[in-house]
Amino acid sequence: MRFYLPDIKNGARLELTREAHTHAAYVLRIRVGDNITVFDGTGNDYSCKVEEIKKDKTLLRVLDTAHNVREAKIDVSLYLAVIKQDRFEIAVQKATELGVKRIVPVYSAYAQHNVKLNYDRLNKIAVSACEQCGRSVLPIIEQSIEFKELLSRAQNTYMIFPWEHETNNKLSNAIDKTVKDVSVFIGPEGGISDYEQTQLTESGAKSVTLGKRILRAETAAITTLSVVYYEMGEWNL
């Protein structure tokens, strides 16, 4: 059992309060004497023993502190065009599990401009995904940016983006295995316009094909990130 507890100070005692306490005490029904792991979101794990369960908090005694080794050796950022909240949440959950360091919503030409994302909920989903998959570093979820900002960032990072009209450049061939910082841009349901593709390419980004089928944005994000991590040697398959 893993729980997120930010701003941990050095010491032998920790407390779970509010939602973490409720989930631990009343959903998971932990008991005094149980061992749990707490992480601080910056890479540290704290092995703890439950000492006392009160009405409003769970008291823990720290047994050991260790640096989490599950983080990827490459930094991957996901730039995802704004889509409906529920589908964006799926992408955040799975991207966090896969290991991304940064998630940035983008308002491109065909993005859902009427959607205002709930960032509090997106961050909670990222926390839950870290608890589930064993990560101890929370991905940074930025406020949304406009497409022109994406172009600026493409000039300063190794960026790839699936494009439905690309037929020659396979994703596996486009990945540079010597870089340590990779950015992935995923377009919205309406796709990436020809103008946007041209602008991205001129900024140094590389368009790739994911095959013959057109995938939904969240599926394309999961697929692309999975291939990137595999080709970069992060998966032992």
Short mmCIF file of C-alpha atoms in Angstrom, two decimals:
data_model
loop_
_atom_site.label_atom_id
_atom_site.label_comp_id
_atom_site.label_asym_id
_atom_site.label_seq_id
_atom_site.Cartn_x
_atom_site.Cartn_y
_atom_site.Cartn_z
CA MET A 1 0.00 0.00 0.00
CA ARG A 2 1.38 3.38 -1.06
CA PHE A 3 0.27 6.86 -0.07
CA TYR A 4 1.32 10.32 -1.24
CA LEU A 5 2.36 12.77 1.45
CA PRO A 6 3.95 16.02 0.25
CA ASP A 7 6.32 18.27 2.21
CA ILE A 8 7.67 15.53 4.44
CA LYS A 9 9.98 16.89 7.13
CA ASN A 10 12.82 14.86 8.59
CA GLY A 11 11.58 12.91 11.56
CA ALA A 12 10.41 9.58 12.89
CA ARG A 13 6.66 10.30 12.75
CA LEU A 14 4.27 10.97 9.87
CA GLU A 15 0.52 11.56 9.68
CA LEU A 16 -2.06 10.68 7.05
CA THR A 17 -4.94 13.14 7.13
CA ARG A 18 -8.02 14.04 5.08
CA GLU A 19 -8.50 11.92 1.94
CA ALA A 20 -5.38 9.81 2.54
CA HIS A 21 -6.53 8.97 6.07
CA THR A 22 -10.08 8.19 4.93
CA HIS A 23 -8.84 5.94 2.13
CA ALA A 24 -6.37 4.13 4.36
CA ALA A 25 -8.57 3.68 7.43
CA TYR A 26 -12.04 3.25 5.98
CA VAL A 27 -11.54 1.96 2.43
CA LEU A 28 -8.41 -0.17 2.69
CA ARG A 29 -9.07 -0.81 6.40
CA ILE A 30 -5.45 -0.80 7.47
CA ARG A 31 -4.79 -1.75 11.08
CA VAL A 32 -2.28 -0.84 13.76
CA GLY A 33 0.92 -2.74 13.06
CA ASP A 34 0.47 -2.79 9.28
CA ASN A 35 3.39 -1.72 7.10
CA ILE A 36 2.78 0.86 4.37
CA THR A 37 4.90 3.03 2.07
CA VAL A 38 4.63 6.80 1.87
CA PHE A 39 6.23 8.83 -0.92
CA ASP A 40 6.84 12.57 -1.14
CA GLY A 41 6.51 13.16 -4.89
CA THR A 42 10.19 14.02 -5.36
CA GLY A 43 11.65 10.51 -5.46
CA ASN A 44 11.78 9.36 -1.84
CA ASP A 45 9.99 6.37 -0.30
CA TYR A 46 9.34 6.03 3.43
CA SER A 47 8.67 2.57 4.83
CA CYS A 48 6.31 3.04 7.78
CA LYS A 49 4.44 1.11 10.42
CA VAL A 50 0.95 2.15 11.49
CA GLU A 51 1.13 3.17 15.16
CA GLU A 52 -2.34 4.57 15.81
CA ILE A 53 -5.57 5.22 13.92
CA LYS A 54 -7.63 8.14 15.17
CA LYS A 55 -10.90 9.55 13.89
CA ASP A 56 -9.22 12.24 11.80
CA LYS A 57 -5.73 10.90 11.14
CA THR A 58 -3.47 7.87 10.92
CA LEU A 59 -0.18 8.03 12.80
CA LEU A 60 2.88 6.39 11.28
CA ARG A 61 6.39 5.58 12.49
CA VAL A 62 9.13 5.78 9.84
CA LEU A 63 11.19 2.60 9.67
CA ASP A 64 13.38 3.36 6.67
CA THR A 65 13.91 5.94 3.92
CA ALA A 66 15.09 5.10 0.43
CA HIS A 67 15.38 6.74 -2.98
CA ASN A 68 12.92 5.26 -5.45
CA VAL A 69 14.63 3.63 -8.46
CA ARG A 70 11.59 3.16 -10.70
CA GLU A 71 11.95 6.43 -12.62
CA ALA A 72 12.90 6.29 -16.31
CA LYS A 73 16.41 7.32 -17.33
CA ILE A 74 15.00 9.51 -20.09
CA ASP A 75 12.83 12.59 -19.64
CA VAL A 76 9.66 12.34 -21.71
CA SER A 77 7.17 15.18 -21.99
CA LEU A 78 3.66 14.67 -23.36
CA TYR A 79 2.08 17.60 -25.19
CA LEU A 80 -1.55 16.64 -25.65
CA ALA A 81 -4.12 18.70 -27.53
CA VAL A 82 -7.07 19.60 -25.30
CA ILE A 83 -9.80 16.99 -25.58
CA LYS A 84 -12.79 16.20 -23.38
CA GLN A 85 -12.01 16.01 -19.66
CA ASP A 86 -12.72 12.30 -19.22
CA ARG A 87 -10.50 11.32 -22.14
CA PHE A 88 -7.75 13.69 -21.03
CA GLU A 89 -7.91 12.03 -17.61
CA ILE A 90 -7.29 8.61 -19.19
CA ALA A 91 -4.23 9.99 -20.95
CA VAL A 92 -2.89 11.53 -17.73
CA GLN A 93 -3.39 8.29 -15.80
CA LYS A 94 -1.68 6.08 -18.37
CA ALA A 95 1.09 8.57 -19.20
CA THR A 96 1.91 8.77 -15.50
CA GLU A 97 2.05 4.99 -15.22
CA LEU A 98 4.35 4.84 -18.25
CA GLY A 99 6.75 7.35 -16.67
CA VAL A 100 6.32 10.79 -18.26
CA LYS A 101 7.90 13.71 -16.45
CA ARG A 102 5.67 16.47 -17.83
CA ILE A 103 2.16 16.75 -19.29
CA VAL A 104 1.18 19.91 -21.16
CA PRO A 105 -2.30 20.57 -22.63
CA VAL A 106 -2.15 22.34 -26.01
CA TYR A 107 -4.79 24.42 -27.77
CA SER A 108 -4.12 23.56 -31.40
CA ALA A 109 -6.40 24.40 -34.34
CA TYR A 110 -8.81 21.48 -33.88
CA ALA A 111 -8.53 21.17 -30.10
CA GLN A 112 -11.65 21.46 -27.94
CA HIS A 113 -11.41 25.19 -27.25
CA ASN A 114 -14.61 25.16 -25.20
CA VAL A 115 -13.13 22.66 -22.72
CA LYS A 116 -11.64 24.04 -19.51
CA LEU A 117 -9.67 21.28 -17.86
CA ASN A 118 -10.01 20.57 -14.15
CA TYR A 119 -6.36 20.65 -13.07
CA ASP A 120 -7.06 19.70 -9.45
CA ARG A 121 -8.67 16.49 -10.64
CA LEU A 122 -5.88 15.81 -13.16
CA ASN A 123 -3.29 16.12 -10.40
CA LYS A 124 -5.26 13.78 -8.14
CA ILE A 125 -5.37 11.24 -10.96
CA ALA A 126 -1.60 11.54 -11.38
CA VAL A 127 -1.12 10.98 -7.64
CA SER A 128 -3.35 7.90 -7.72
CA ALA A 129 -1.46 6.55 -10.73
CA CYS A 130 1.87 7.01 -8.92
CA GLU A 131 0.48 5.19 -5.88
CA GLN A 132 -0.61 2.31 -8.10
CA CYS A 133 2.46 1.93 -10.32
CA GLY A 134 5.18 2.48 -7.72
CA ARG A 135 6.53 5.83 -8.91
CA SER A 136 7.62 8.38 -6.33
CA VAL A 137 8.01 11.40 -8.61
CA LEU A 138 4.84 13.18 -9.63
CA PRO A 139 4.67 14.37 -13.24
CA ILE A 140 4.37 18.12 -13.69
CA ILE A 141 1.00 19.02 -15.20
CA GLU A 142 1.32 22.48 -16.72
CA GLN A 143 -1.37 24.97 -17.51
CA SER A 144 -2.44 24.88 -21.16
CA ILE A 145 -0.38 26.57 -23.85
CA GLU A 146 -1.19 27.82 -27.34
CA PHE A 147 0.17 26.12 -30.46
CA LYS A 148 2.71 28.88 -31.09
CA GLU A 149 4.30 28.10 -27.71
CA LEU A 150 4.52 24.46 -28.76
CA LEU A 151 6.46 25.53 -31.86
CA SER A 152 8.89 27.47 -29.68
CA ARG A 153 9.46 24.44 -27.47
CA ALA A 154 9.88 22.16 -30.49
CA GLN A 155 12.97 24.13 -31.44
CA ASN A 156 14.63 23.27 -28.13
CA THR A 157 13.82 19.58 -27.72
CA TYR A 158 13.64 16.35 -29.68
CA MET A 159 9.95 16.24 -30.63
CA ILE A 160 7.94 13.66 -32.54
CA PHE A 161 4.26 13.71 -33.43
CA PRO A 162 1.96 11.15 -35.06
CA TRP A 163 0.27 12.54 -38.17
CA GLU A 164 -2.42 10.67 -40.05
CA HIS A 165 -1.08 11.73 -43.46
CA GLU A 166 2.45 10.52 -42.77
CA THR A 167 3.08 7.23 -44.56
CA ASN A 168 6.84 6.77 -44.72
CA ASN A 169 8.44 7.71 -41.42
CA LYS A 170 7.83 4.92 -38.91
CA LEU A 171 7.84 5.83 -35.24
CA SER A 172 10.47 3.20 -34.45
CA ASN A 173 12.78 4.67 -37.10
CA ALA A 174 12.30 8.27 -36.00
CA ILE A 175 13.48 7.79 -32.43
CA ASP A 176 16.99 9.00 -31.71
CA LYS A 177 18.31 6.65 -29.03
CA THR A 178 21.16 9.01 -28.11
CA VAL A 179 18.96 11.76 -26.67
CA LYS A 180 17.81 11.91 -23.06
CA ASP A 181 14.96 14.41 -23.46
CA VAL A 182 12.04 13.47 -25.74
CA SER A 183 8.80 15.36 -26.38
CA VAL A 184 5.67 13.83 -27.90
CA PHE A 185 2.85 15.93 -29.35
CA ILE A 186 -0.52 14.28 -29.86
CA GLY A 187 -3.17 16.10 -31.86
CA PRO A 188 -6.90 16.23 -31.07
CA GLU A 189 -9.83 14.30 -32.50
CA GLY A 190 -9.89 16.56 -35.54
CA GLY A 191 -6.24 15.87 -36.23
CA ILE A 192 -3.29 18.10 -37.01
CA SER A 193 -3.82 20.50 -39.87
CA ASP A 194 -1.48 20.64 -42.88
CA TYR A 195 -0.38 24.09 -41.77
CA GLU A 196 0.43 22.87 -38.25
CA GLN A 197 2.34 19.91 -39.65
CA THR A 198 4.43 22.25 -41.79
CA GLN A 199 5.08 24.60 -38.87
CA LEU A 200 6.10 21.73 -36.60
CA THR A 201 8.41 20.25 -39.20
CA GLU A 202 10.07 23.62 -39.84
CA SER A 203 10.59 23.89 -36.07
CA GLY A 204 12.47 20.60 -36.07
CA ALA A 205 9.74 18.18 -34.98
CA LYS A 206 9.37 14.88 -36.82
CA SER A 207 6.04 13.53 -38.05
CA VAL A 208 5.57 9.76 -37.77
CA THR A 209 3.02 7.15 -38.73
CA LEU A 210 1.36 4.78 -36.26
CA GLY A 211 0.00 2.53 -38.98
CA LYS A 212 -3.13 2.33 -41.09
CA ARG A 213 -5.73 2.88 -38.38
CA ILE A 214 -6.66 6.28 -36.98
CA LEU A 215 -6.46 6.24 -33.19
CA ARG A 216 -8.25 8.42 -30.69
CA ALA A 217 -6.04 10.99 -29.02
CA GLU A 218 -5.67 9.18 -25.70
CA THR A 219 -4.94 5.88 -27.49
CA ALA A 220 -2.36 7.55 -29.73
CA ALA A 221 -0.70 9.04 -26.64
CA ILE A 222 -0.46 5.69 -24.86
CA THR A 223 0.76 3.93 -28.02
CA THR A 224 3.40 6.52 -28.88
CA LEU A 225 4.76 6.76 -25.35
CA SER A 226 4.93 2.97 -25.07
CA VAL A 227 6.96 2.68 -28.26
CA VAL A 228 9.27 5.51 -27.18
CA TYR A 229 10.02 3.86 -23.86
CA TYR A 230 10.53 0.47 -25.52
CA GLU A 231 12.84 1.77 -28.23
CA MET A 232 14.81 3.79 -25.67
CA GLY A 233 15.49 0.65 -23.64
CA GLU A 234 13.21 1.38 -20.69
CA TRP A 235 11.21 -1.83 -21.02
CA ASN A 236 12.77 -5.24 -20.42
CA LEU A 237 10.65 -7.36 -22.74
#
